mmCIF file of C-alpha atoms (C1' of nucleotides) in Angstrom:
data_model
loop_
_atom_site.group_PDB
_atom_site.id
_atom_site.type_symbol
_atom_site.label_atom_id
_atom_site.label_comp_id
_atom_site.label_asym_id
_atom_site.label_seq_id
_atom_site.Cartn_x
_atom_site.Cartn_y
_atom_site.Cartn_z
ATOM 1 C CA MET Q 1 0.000 0.000 0.000
ATOM 2 C CA ASP Q 2 3.005 2.259 0.321
ATOM 3 C CA GLU Q 3 3.063 2.583 -3.387
ATOM 4 C CA GLN Q 4 -0.410 3.990 -3.550
ATOM 5 C CA PRO Q 5 0.592 7.624 -3.899
ATOM 6 C CA ARG Q 6 3.004 6.589 -6.608
ATOM 7 C CA LEU Q 7 0.274 4.621 -8.308
ATOM 8 C CA MET Q 8 -2.153 7.459 -7.977
ATOM 9 C CA HIS Q 9 0.425 9.890 -9.306
ATOM 10 C CA SER Q 10 1.443 7.699 -12.181
ATOM 11 C CA HIS Q 11 -2.146 7.082 -13.050
ATOM 12 C CA THR Q 12 -3.065 10.685 -12.976
ATOM 13 C CA GLY Q 13 0.148 11.375 -14.747
ATOM 14 C CA VAL Q 14 -0.991 9.209 -17.568
ATOM 15 C CA GLY Q 15 -4.384 10.731 -17.002
ATOM 16 C CA MET Q 16 -7.527 10.423 -19.012
ATOM 17 C CA ALA Q 17 -5.680 11.489 -22.046
ATOM 18 C CA GLY Q 18 -7.869 12.770 -24.749
ATOM 19 C CA HIS Q 19 -10.964 12.341 -22.681
ATOM 20 C CA PRO Q 20 -13.555 14.775 -23.971
ATOM 21 C CA GLY Q 21 -15.015 16.044 -20.690
ATOM 22 C CA LEU Q 22 -11.863 16.721 -18.683
ATOM 23 C CA PRO Q 23 -9.859 19.949 -18.549
ATOM 24 C CA GLN Q 24 -6.403 19.871 -20.007
ATOM 25 C CA HIS Q 25 -4.519 20.051 -16.674
ATOM 26 C CA MET Q 26 -6.266 16.900 -15.509
ATOM 27 C CA GLN Q 27 -5.394 15.196 -18.669
ATOM 28 C CA ASP Q 28 -1.695 16.017 -18.659
ATOM 29 C CA GLY Q 29 -1.329 15.965 -14.866
ATOM 30 C CA THR Q 30 0.322 19.358 -14.676
ATOM 31 C CA GLY Q 31 -2.501 21.240 -12.992
ATOM 32 C CA GLY Q 32 -2.926 24.984 -13.061
ATOM 33 C CA THR Q 33 0.090 27.224 -12.904
ATOM 34 C CA ASP Q 34 -1.378 29.655 -10.387
ATOM 35 C CA GLY Q 35 -4.273 29.999 -7.898
ATOM 36 C CA ASP Q 36 -6.550 31.874 -10.259
ATOM 37 C CA GLY Q 37 -6.001 29.243 -12.918
ATOM 38 C CA ARG Q 38 -6.916 26.418 -10.504
ATOM 39 C CA LYS Q 39 -10.058 28.202 -9.416
ATOM 40 C CA GLN Q 40 -10.982 28.627 -13.039
ATOM 41 C CA ASP Q 41 -10.439 24.887 -13.683
ATOM 42 C CA ILE Q 42 -12.508 23.841 -10.682
ATOM 43 C CA GLY Q 43 -15.200 26.226 -11.821
ATOM 44 C CA ASP Q 44 -15.158 24.568 -15.214
ATOM 45 C CA ILE Q 45 -15.471 21.082 -13.684
ATOM 46 C CA LEU Q 46 -18.342 22.156 -11.492
ATOM 47 C CA GLN Q 47 -19.993 23.732 -14.455
ATOM 48 C CA GLN Q 48 -19.687 20.497 -16.376
ATOM 49 C CA ILE Q 49 -21.103 18.483 -13.485
ATOM 50 C CA MET Q 50 -24.022 20.885 -13.243
ATOM 51 C CA THR Q 51 -24.720 20.604 -16.931
ATOM 52 C CA ILE Q 52 -24.772 16.802 -16.867
ATOM 53 C CA THR Q 53 -28.426 16.889 -15.930
ATOM 54 C CA ASP Q 54 -29.071 19.010 -18.989
ATOM 55 C CA GLN Q 55 -27.524 16.437 -21.233
ATOM 56 C CA SER Q 56 -29.645 13.910 -22.979
ATOM 57 C CA LEU Q 57 -29.734 10.388 -21.593
ATOM 58 C CA ASP Q 58 -27.847 9.103 -24.580
ATOM 59 C CA GLU Q 59 -25.084 11.639 -24.093
ATOM 60 C CA ALA Q 60 -24.812 10.763 -20.401
ATOM 61 C CA GLN Q 61 -24.771 7.066 -21.112
ATOM 62 C CA ALA Q 62 -22.119 7.557 -23.753
ATOM 63 C CA ARG Q 63 -19.964 9.512 -21.338
ATOM 64 C CA LYS Q 64 -20.464 6.904 -18.641
ATOM 65 C CA HIS Q 65 -19.566 4.174 -21.074
ATOM 66 C CA ALA Q 66 -16.469 6.052 -22.173
ATOM 67 C CA LEU Q 67 -15.359 6.388 -18.569
ATOM 68 C CA ASN Q 68 -15.986 2.740 -17.771
ATOM 69 C CA CYS Q 69 -14.103 1.597 -20.839
ATOM 70 C CA HIS Q 70 -11.066 3.736 -20.223
ATOM 71 C CA ARG Q 71 -7.973 1.513 -19.987
ATOM 72 C CA MET Q 72 -6.809 3.063 -16.721
ATOM 73 C CA LYS Q 73 -10.173 3.007 -15.060
ATOM 74 C CA PRO Q 74 -9.828 -0.315 -13.129
ATOM 75 C CA ALA Q 75 -6.447 0.599 -11.667
ATOM 76 C CA LEU Q 76 -7.545 4.081 -10.698
ATOM 77 C CA PHE Q 77 -10.752 2.741 -9.268
ATOM 78 C CA ASN Q 78 -8.907 0.204 -7.093
ATOM 79 C CA VAL Q 79 -6.606 2.866 -5.738
ATOM 80 C CA LEU Q 80 -9.530 5.098 -4.874
ATOM 81 C CA CYS Q 81 -11.240 2.174 -3.146
ATOM 82 C CA GLU Q 82 -8.171 1.460 -1.045
ATOM 83 C CA ILE Q 83 -7.713 5.071 -0.060
ATOM 84 C CA LYS Q 84 -11.343 5.414 0.850
ATOM 85 C CA GLU Q 85 -11.362 2.213 2.850
ATOM 86 C CA LYS Q 86 -8.352 3.374 4.824
ATOM 87 C CA THR Q 87 -9.638 6.833 5.580
ATOM 88 C CA VAL Q 88 -13.194 5.831 6.406
ATOM 89 C CA LEU Q 89 -12.029 3.018 8.665
ATOM 90 C CA SER Q 90 -9.710 5.307 10.566
ATOM 91 C CA ILE Q 91 -12.531 7.752 11.144
ATOM 92 C CA ARG Q 92 -15.305 5.362 12.038
ATOM 93 C CA GLY Q 93 -13.404 2.365 13.354
ATOM 94 C CA ALA Q 94 -13.759 3.482 16.955
ATOM 95 C CA GLN Q 95 -17.514 3.786 16.675
ATOM 96 C CA GLU Q 96 -18.048 0.175 15.677
ATOM 97 C CA GLU Q 97 -17.531 -1.407 19.081
ATOM 98 C CA GLU Q 98 -20.510 -0.283 21.137
ATOM 99 C CA PRO Q 99 -21.332 -1.798 24.530
ATOM 100 C CA PRO Q 100 -24.750 -3.458 24.818
ATOM 101 C CA ASP Q 101 -27.481 -0.980 25.689
ATOM 102 C CA PRO Q 102 -28.407 -1.509 29.394
ATOM 103 C CA GLN Q 103 -31.973 -0.368 28.766
ATOM 104 C CA LEU Q 104 -32.338 -2.918 25.995
ATOM 105 C CA MET Q 105 -30.904 -5.589 28.275
ATOM 106 C CA ARG Q 106 -33.438 -4.715 30.974
ATOM 107 C CA LEU Q 107 -36.283 -4.911 28.468
ATOM 108 C CA ASP Q 108 -35.014 -8.224 27.147
ATOM 109 C CA ASN Q 109 -34.705 -9.640 30.656
ATOM 110 C CA MET Q 110 -38.177 -8.521 31.585
ATOM 111 C CA LEU Q 111 -39.754 -9.929 28.444
ATOM 112 C CA LEU Q 112 -37.919 -13.170 29.084
ATOM 113 C CA ALA Q 113 -39.057 -13.285 32.721
ATOM 114 C CA GLU Q 114 -42.660 -12.640 31.760
ATOM 115 C CA GLY Q 115 -42.530 -15.363 29.143
ATOM 116 C CA VAL Q 116 -43.168 -12.950 26.274
ATOM 117 C CA SER Q 117 -39.862 -13.492 24.537
ATOM 118 C CA GLY Q 118 -37.900 -16.724 24.593
ATOM 119 C CA PRO Q 119 -39.483 -20.172 24.580
ATOM 120 C CA GLU Q 120 -43.170 -20.548 25.424
ATOM 121 C CA LYS Q 121 -43.553 -21.395 29.112
ATOM 122 C CA GLY Q 122 -47.227 -21.369 29.785
ATOM 123 C CA GLY Q 123 -47.866 -17.673 29.262
ATOM 124 C CA GLY Q 124 -46.280 -16.165 32.336
ATOM 125 C CA SER Q 125 -47.214 -18.923 34.697
ATOM 126 C CA ALA Q 126 -44.560 -17.663 37.075
ATOM 127 C CA ALA Q 127 -46.254 -14.290 37.370
ATOM 128 C CA ALA Q 128 -49.658 -15.895 37.724
ATOM 129 C CA ALA Q 129 -48.344 -18.257 40.357
ATOM 130 C CA ALA Q 130 -46.753 -15.400 42.270
ATOM 131 C CA ALA Q 131 -49.991 -13.464 42.165
ATOM 132 C CA ALA Q 132 -51.893 -16.522 43.284
ATOM 133 C CA ALA Q 133 -49.550 -16.980 46.215
ATOM 134 C CA ALA Q 134 -49.943 -13.315 47.130
ATOM 135 C CA SER Q 135 -53.712 -13.667 47.033
ATOM 136 C CA GLY Q 136 -53.448 -16.035 49.933
ATOM 137 C CA GLY Q 137 -54.362 -19.333 48.397
ATOM 138 C CA ALA Q 138 -57.288 -19.438 50.813
ATOM 139 C CA GLY Q 139 -59.241 -21.984 48.899
ATOM 140 C CA VAL Q 140 -60.280 -19.177 46.606
ATOM 141 C CA ASP Q 141 -60.854 -20.235 43.033
ATOM 142 C CA ASN Q 142 -58.497 -18.104 40.995
ATOM 143 C CA SER Q 143 -58.196 -20.487 38.076
ATOM 144 C CA ALA Q 144 -60.587 -18.459 35.907
ATOM 145 C CA GLU Q 145 -58.586 -15.281 36.539
ATOM 146 C CA HIS Q 146 -55.337 -17.120 35.838
ATOM 147 C CA SER Q 147 -56.571 -18.484 32.529
ATOM 148 C CA ASP Q 148 -57.760 -15.008 31.583
ATOM 149 C CA TYR Q 149 -54.373 -13.602 32.494
ATOM 150 C CA ARG Q 150 -52.593 -16.300 30.512
ATOM 151 C CA ALA Q 151 -54.853 -15.761 27.515
ATOM 152 C CA LYS Q 152 -54.158 -12.029 27.478
ATOM 153 C CA LEU Q 153 -50.444 -12.553 27.979
ATOM 154 C CA SER Q 154 -50.494 -15.020 25.138
ATOM 155 C CA GLN Q 155 -52.140 -12.374 22.937
ATOM 156 C CA ILE Q 156 -49.423 -9.884 23.825
ATOM 157 C CA ARG Q 157 -46.808 -12.517 23.092
ATOM 158 C CA GLN Q 158 -48.341 -13.256 19.714
ATOM 159 C CA ILE Q 159 -48.552 -9.590 18.729
ATOM 160 C CA TYR Q 160 -44.981 -9.064 19.880
ATOM 161 C CA HIS Q 161 -43.632 -11.907 17.789
ATOM 162 C CA THR Q 162 -45.688 -10.937 14.741
ATOM 163 C CA GLU Q 163 -44.428 -7.382 14.892
ATOM 164 C CA LEU Q 164 -40.881 -8.534 15.540
ATOM 165 C CA GLU Q 165 -41.063 -10.771 12.504
ATOM 166 C CA LYS Q 166 -42.397 -7.888 10.412
ATOM 167 C CA TYR Q 167 -39.540 -5.639 11.532
ATOM 168 C CA GLU Q 168 -36.962 -8.312 10.794
ATOM 169 C CA GLN Q 169 -38.436 -8.915 7.374
ATOM 170 C CA ALA Q 170 -38.542 -5.209 6.602
ATOM 171 C CA CYS Q 171 -34.990 -4.860 7.870
ATOM 172 C CA ASN Q 172 -33.770 -7.694 5.660
ATOM 173 C CA GLU Q 173 -35.608 -6.356 2.632
ATOM 174 C CA PHE Q 174 -34.281 -2.864 3.135
ATOM 175 C CA THR Q 175 -30.757 -4.167 3.755
ATOM 176 C CA THR Q 176 -30.854 -6.225 0.562
ATOM 177 C CA HIS Q 177 -32.178 -3.233 -1.350
ATOM 178 C CA VAL Q 178 -29.452 -0.948 -0.054
ATOM 179 C CA MET Q 179 -26.763 -3.549 -0.694
ATOM 180 C CA ASN Q 180 -27.930 -3.989 -4.253
ATOM 181 C CA LEU Q 181 -27.946 -0.248 -4.751
ATOM 182 C CA LEU Q 182 -24.465 0.112 -3.328
ATOM 183 C CA ARG Q 183 -23.156 -2.782 -5.399
ATOM 184 C CA GLU Q 184 -24.632 -1.158 -8.458
ATOM 185 C CA GLN Q 185 -23.128 2.191 -7.527
ATOM 186 C CA SER Q 186 -19.793 0.584 -6.723
ATOM 187 C CA ARG Q 187 -19.317 0.161 -10.464
ATOM 188 C CA THR Q 188 -19.141 3.915 -10.935
ATOM 189 C CA ARG Q 189 -17.841 5.189 -7.605
ATOM 190 C CA PRO Q 190 -15.431 3.728 -5.070
ATOM 191 C CA ILE Q 191 -17.465 1.757 -2.546
ATOM 192 C CA SER Q 192 -15.584 -0.901 -0.627
ATOM 193 C CA PRO Q 193 -17.208 -4.063 0.752
ATOM 194 C CA LYS Q 194 -16.436 -2.851 4.256
ATOM 195 C CA GLU Q 195 -18.292 0.328 3.546
ATOM 196 C CA ILE Q 196 -21.299 -1.730 2.497
ATOM 197 C CA GLU Q 197 -20.924 -3.739 5.686
ATOM 198 C CA ARG Q 198 -20.890 -0.552 7.718
ATOM 199 C CA MET Q 199 -24.000 0.674 5.954
ATOM 200 C CA VAL Q 200 -25.705 -2.618 6.789
ATOM 201 C CA ASN Q 201 -24.732 -2.152 10.419
ATOM 202 C CA ILE Q 202 -26.197 1.341 10.407
ATOM 203 C CA ILE Q 203 -29.448 -0.012 9.008
ATOM 204 C CA HIS Q 204 -29.523 -2.749 11.636
ATOM 205 C CA ARG Q 205 -28.955 -0.214 14.384
ATOM 206 C CA LYS Q 206 -31.836 1.884 13.098
ATOM 207 C CA PHE Q 207 -34.103 -1.127 13.010
ATOM 208 C CA SER Q 208 -33.027 -2.292 16.445
ATOM 209 C CA SER Q 209 -34.024 1.103 17.839
ATOM 210 C CA ILE Q 210 -37.467 0.474 16.365
ATOM 211 C CA GLN Q 211 -37.403 -2.969 17.943
ATOM 212 C CA MET Q 212 -36.578 -1.366 21.264
ATOM 213 C CA GLN Q 213 -39.732 0.754 20.965
ATOM 214 C CA LEU Q 214 -41.686 -2.424 20.303
ATOM 215 C CA LYS Q 215 -40.133 -4.038 23.359
ATOM 216 C CA GLN Q 216 -40.955 -0.991 25.473
ATOM 217 C CA SER Q 217 -44.568 -1.035 24.331
ATOM 218 C CA THR Q 218 -44.796 -4.750 25.043
ATOM 219 C CA CYS Q 219 -43.359 -4.276 28.523
ATOM 220 C CA GLU Q 220 -45.900 -1.538 29.214
ATOM 221 C CA ALA Q 221 -48.717 -3.781 28.041
ATOM 222 C CA VAL Q 222 -47.514 -6.579 30.332
ATOM 223 C CA MET Q 223 -47.255 -4.165 33.252
ATOM 224 C CA ILE Q 224 -50.791 -2.900 32.687
ATOM 225 C CA LEU Q 225 -52.114 -6.439 32.368
ATOM 226 C CA ARG Q 226 -50.301 -7.476 35.494
ATOM 227 C CA SER Q 227 -51.508 -4.537 37.556
ATOM 228 C CA ARG Q 228 -55.074 -5.217 36.430
ATOM 229 C CA PHE Q 229 -54.694 -8.846 37.362
ATOM 230 C CA LEU Q 230 -53.262 -7.989 40.751
ATOM 231 C CA ASP Q 231 -56.042 -5.449 41.305
ATOM 232 C CA ALA Q 232 -58.469 -8.264 40.745
ATOM 233 C CA ARG Q 233 -57.149 -9.757 43.984
ATOM 234 C CA ARG Q 234 -58.917 -6.948 45.775
ATOM 235 C CA LYS Q 235 -62.155 -8.653 44.896
ATOM 236 C CA ARG Q 236 -63.442 -9.550 48.312
ATOM 237 C CA ARG Q 237 -64.709 -13.010 49.025
ATOM 238 C CA ASN Q 238 -66.294 -13.822 52.338
ATOM 239 C CA PHE Q 239 -64.699 -16.534 54.392
ATOM 240 C CA ASN Q 240 -66.809 -19.600 54.691
ATOM 241 C CA LYS Q 241 -69.152 -19.907 57.669
ATOM 242 C CA GLN Q 242 -66.989 -22.421 59.480
ATOM 243 C CA ALA Q 243 -63.927 -20.189 59.253
ATOM 244 C CA THR Q 244 -65.867 -17.191 60.561
ATOM 245 C CA GLU Q 245 -67.170 -19.292 63.458
ATOM 246 C CA ILE Q 246 -63.690 -20.463 64.400
ATOM 247 C CA LEU Q 247 -62.389 -16.918 64.354
ATOM 248 C CA ASN Q 248 -65.357 -15.564 66.307
ATOM 249 C CA GLU Q 249 -65.049 -18.378 68.819
ATOM 250 C CA TYR Q 250 -61.466 -17.482 69.443
ATOM 251 C CA PHE Q 251 -62.203 -13.773 69.555
ATOM 252 C CA TYR Q 252 -65.015 -13.997 72.124
ATOM 253 C CA SER Q 253 -63.290 -16.602 74.215
ATOM 254 C CA HIS Q 254 -60.313 -14.270 74.443
ATOM 255 C CA LEU Q 255 -62.268 -11.072 74.682
ATOM 256 C CA SER Q 256 -60.098 -9.775 77.490
ATOM 257 C CA ASN Q 257 -57.106 -9.869 75.148
ATOM 258 C CA PRO Q 258 -58.039 -10.716 71.571
ATOM 259 C CA TYR Q 259 -54.458 -10.627 70.314
ATOM 260 C CA PRO Q 260 -53.563 -14.115 69.149
ATOM 261 C CA SER Q 261 -49.901 -15.030 69.290
ATOM 262 C CA GLU Q 262 -48.074 -15.918 66.107
ATOM 263 C CA GLU Q 263 -48.536 -19.608 66.867
ATOM 264 C CA ALA Q 264 -52.249 -19.119 67.516
ATOM 265 C CA LYS Q 265 -52.602 -17.183 64.276
ATOM 266 C CA GLU Q 266 -50.929 -19.977 62.388
ATOM 267 C CA GLU Q 267 -53.190 -22.534 63.997
ATOM 268 C CA LEU Q 268 -56.282 -20.469 63.223
ATOM 269 C CA ALA Q 269 -55.101 -19.924 59.659
ATOM 270 C CA LYS Q 270 -54.671 -23.660 59.264
ATOM 271 C CA LYS Q 271 -58.099 -24.420 60.690
ATOM 272 C CA CYS Q 272 -59.838 -21.766 58.599
ATOM 273 C CA ALA Q 273 -57.832 -22.478 55.429
ATOM 274 C CA ILE Q 274 -56.768 -18.861 55.192
ATOM 275 C CA THR Q 275 -53.416 -17.112 55.535
ATOM 276 C CA VAL Q 276 -51.887 -15.759 58.726
ATOM 277 C CA ALA Q 277 -52.155 -12.280 57.181
ATOM 278 C CA GLN Q 278 -55.889 -12.804 56.711
ATOM 279 C CA VAL Q 279 -56.192 -13.892 60.324
ATOM 280 C CA SER Q 280 -54.384 -10.700 61.367
ATOM 281 C CA ASN Q 281 -56.679 -8.632 59.138
ATOM 282 C CA TRP Q 282 -59.728 -10.324 60.528
ATOM 283 C CA PHE Q 283 -58.727 -9.688 64.134
ATOM 284 C CA GLY Q 284 -57.752 -6.128 63.336
ATOM 285 C CA ASN Q 285 -61.115 -5.434 61.774
ATOM 286 C CA LYS Q 286 -62.969 -7.342 64.456
ATOM 287 C CA ARG Q 287 -61.333 -5.501 67.322
ATOM 288 C CA ILE Q 288 -61.981 -2.071 65.849
ATOM 289 C CA ARG Q 289 -65.564 -2.885 64.919
ATOM 290 C CA TYR Q 290 -66.325 -4.516 68.229
ATOM 291 C CA LYS Q 291 -64.876 -1.588 70.096
ATOM 292 C CA LYS Q 292 -66.892 0.854 68.015
ATOM 293 C CA ASN Q 293 -70.173 -0.859 68.739
ATOM 294 C CA ILE Q 294 -70.013 -3.204 71.717
ATOM 295 C CA GLY Q 295 -73.798 -3.141 72.109
ATOM 296 C CA LYS Q 296 -74.390 -4.516 68.687
ATOM 297 C CA PHE Q 297 -71.974 -7.396 69.234
ATOM 298 C CA GLN Q 298 -73.256 -8.228 72.722
ATOM 299 C CA GLU Q 299 -75.657 -10.911 71.560
ATOM 300 C CA GLU Q 300 -72.994 -12.498 69.407
ATOM 301 C CA ALA Q 301 -70.577 -12.384 72.329
ATOM 302 C CA ASN Q 302 -73.082 -14.081 74.626
ATOM 303 C CA MET Q 303 -73.748 -16.786 72.091
ATOM 304 C CA TYR Q 304 -70.069 -17.625 71.637
ATOM 305 C CA ALA Q 305 -69.443 -17.395 75.368
ATOM 306 C CA ALA Q 306 -72.174 -19.960 75.945
ATOM 307 C CA ARG Q 307 -70.782 -22.191 73.233
ATOM 308 C CA THR Q 308 -67.304 -21.931 74.721
ATOM 309 C CA ALA Q 309 -68.683 -22.875 78.121
ATOM 310 C CA VAL Q 310 -70.367 -25.928 76.660
ATOM 311 C CA ASN Q 311 -67.202 -26.907 74.846
ATOM 312 C CA ALA Q 312 -65.178 -26.483 78.011
ATOM 313 C CA ALA Q 313 -67.620 -28.618 79.972
ATOM 314 C CA ASN Q 314 -67.507 -31.311 77.323
ATOM 315 C CA ALA Q 315 -63.782 -31.187 77.257
ATOM 316 C CA SER Q 316 -63.447 -31.536 81.009
ATOM 317 C CA SER Q 317 -65.930 -34.401 81.065
ATOM 318 C CA HIS Q 318 -63.839 -36.141 78.422
ATOM 319 C CA GLY Q 319 -60.675 -35.305 80.287
ATOM 320 C CA SER Q 320 -59.174 -33.407 77.438
ATOM 321 C CA GLN Q 321 -58.204 -29.853 76.745
ATOM 322 C CA ALA Q 322 -60.318 -27.308 74.928
ATOM 323 C CA ASN Q 323 -60.072 -27.353 71.152
ATOM 324 C CA SER Q 324 -59.224 -23.690 70.929
ATOM 325 C CA PRO Q 325 -55.717 -22.664 69.848
ATOM 326 C CA SER Q 326 -53.362 -21.845 72.686
ATOM 327 C CA THR Q 327 -53.111 -18.232 73.692
ATOM 328 C CA PRO Q 328 -51.347 -16.186 76.305
ATOM 329 C CA ASN Q 329 -54.652 -15.583 78.099
ATOM 330 C CA SER Q 330 -57.293 -17.856 79.495
ATOM 331 C CA ALA Q 331 -60.674 -18.045 77.800
ATOM 332 C CA GLY Q 332 -63.816 -16.215 78.852
ATOM 333 C CA GLU Q 333 -62.136 -13.573 80.977
ATOM 334 C CA THR Q 334 -64.144 -10.538 81.866
ATOM 335 C CA GLY Q 335 -62.777 -7.022 81.804
ATOM 336 C CA SER Q 336 -61.105 -5.754 78.628
ATOM 337 C CA PRO Q 337 -57.919 -3.719 79.037
ATOM 338 C CA TRP Q 338 -57.524 -3.640 75.253
ATOM 339 C CA LEU Q 339 -60.664 -1.525 75.132
ATOM 340 C CA CYS Q 340 -58.688 1.215 76.845
ATOM 341 C CA SER Q 341 -56.175 3.249 74.910
ATOM 342 C CA LYS Q 342 -53.421 1.353 73.158
ATOM 343 C CA SER Q 343 -50.754 2.508 75.613
ATOM 344 C CA GLN Q 344 -52.765 1.101 78.512
ATOM 345 C CA ARG Q 345 -53.059 -2.310 76.970
ATOM 346 C CA VAL Q 346 -51.919 -5.240 79.089
ATOM 347 C CA PHE Q 347 -50.380 -8.252 77.332
ATOM 348 C "C1'" DT K 1 -81.300 -0.579 44.716
ATOM 349 C "C1'" DA K 2 -79.889 1.358 49.003
ATOM 350 C "C1'" DG K 3 -78.038 0.019 53.185
ATOM 351 C "C1'" DT K 4 -75.124 -3.019 55.620
ATOM 352 C "C1'" DA K 5 -71.401 -6.389 56.271
ATOM 353 C "C1'" DT K 6 -66.848 -7.546 55.589
ATOM 354 C "C1'" DG K 7 -62.124 -8.431 53.757
ATOM 355 C "C1'" DA K 8 -58.304 -5.675 52.225
ATOM 356 C "C1'" DT K 9 -55.422 -1.612 52.008
ATOM 357 C "C1'" DT K 10 -53.195 2.537 53.568
ATOM 358 C "C1'" DC K 11 -51.140 5.410 56.857
ATOM 359 C "C1'" DA K 12 -49.580 7.158 61.173
ATOM 360 C "C1'" DG K 13 -48.147 6.163 65.947
ATOM 361 C "C1'" DC K 14 -45.657 3.494 68.993
ATOM 362 C "C1'" DG P 1 -43.200 -4.726 62.753
ATOM 363 C "C1'" DC P 2 -47.614 -4.522 64.964
ATOM 364 C "C1'" DT P 3 -51.634 -2.023 65.743
ATOM 365 C "C1'" DG P 4 -55.667 1.260 65.430
ATOM 366 C "C1'" DA P 5 -58.185 4.025 62.545
ATOM 367 C "C1'" DA P 6 -59.943 5.383 58.258
ATOM 368 C "C1'" DT P 7 -61.131 4.102 53.941
ATOM 369 C "C1'" DC P 8 -61.986 1.402 49.776
ATOM 370 C "C1'" DA P 9 -64.269 -2.080 47.183
ATOM 371 C "C1'" DT P 10 -67.149 -5.685 46.889
ATOM 372 C "C1'" DA P 11 -70.665 -9.133 48.617
ATOM 373 C "C1'" DC P 12 -74.835 -9.714 50.734
ATOM 374 C "C1'" DT P 13 -79.589 -8.703 52.019
ATOM 375 C "C1'" DA P 14 -84.068 -6.676 52.714
#
DNA sequence: TAGTATGATTCAGC
DNA sequence: GCTGAATCATACTA
């Protein structure tokens, strides 16, 4: 490659001798003798370029043909290609190696986790299962909601893949088109294969930015779907009668201190087929509502107190302990310190 | 259909 | 982190 300047010089030295469209100094390689002369020559060239469009198609084709058939054309063309490849690479080489976009990685990871991208795995069963677990698993039939969620996620997945396919197809078509154009143009102007490759990379980058928008939209759709699904958990379902009775029994038999220990909560949750959190909620609501309107709950309290007494009597006659979960306090106590302010409460 | 009951959530205080 | 209090959202009932 060291001999390029020499080649270029020798080529230009030989020049396009006798070529009809070129000024004399380009033909003999001498150039203008002074600044004004050079300016005049450049002006002439520009003028000729500008008038090309005024020429008839036949004239232009003839000129193009004459250029392509010139004996020095291949050599000159190769030199120009080499020079261009060198200069363009030195300018743009550093831009080629780009680190992966963290935002794109996040989107990809999320789509993978939700089961939208990657292999089909039951339409986000992981998310549905997580939501089901969060809903308490209290014997509540969530299967209909889950199938609805999966169906909608599957729709999103389908749309995503269809669009992705469309983008890829469009990208490939456009890339092929541009490559064909460049290959065609490379016959008349110096375009190196690497330059074509770079152009392809540029096109791919443009299309991947469009893909990123698609991924963002898909992520948003999944988020909306998920939030709607999780909101559906707010749908209140009453506990079954047996569960309510167990909870009430405990509450009224421990009226003096209706604060079940963690163990008692777990036992109650087990018995009622609800979660410990639901037991805590129930007692929280019960305490506040009882306290607000003791009169209203009096009858209920009496009923459960009587039932507890009967149970206790039965238990003692059978020589066994009461069936109620263990608590820090004994059952059926009178007097309710918890009804005083919170700071006065006795545990 | 309005009123009530009830499970869940949120928020502040301790 | 647990609790009380207020509130929301829904189920139930007359």
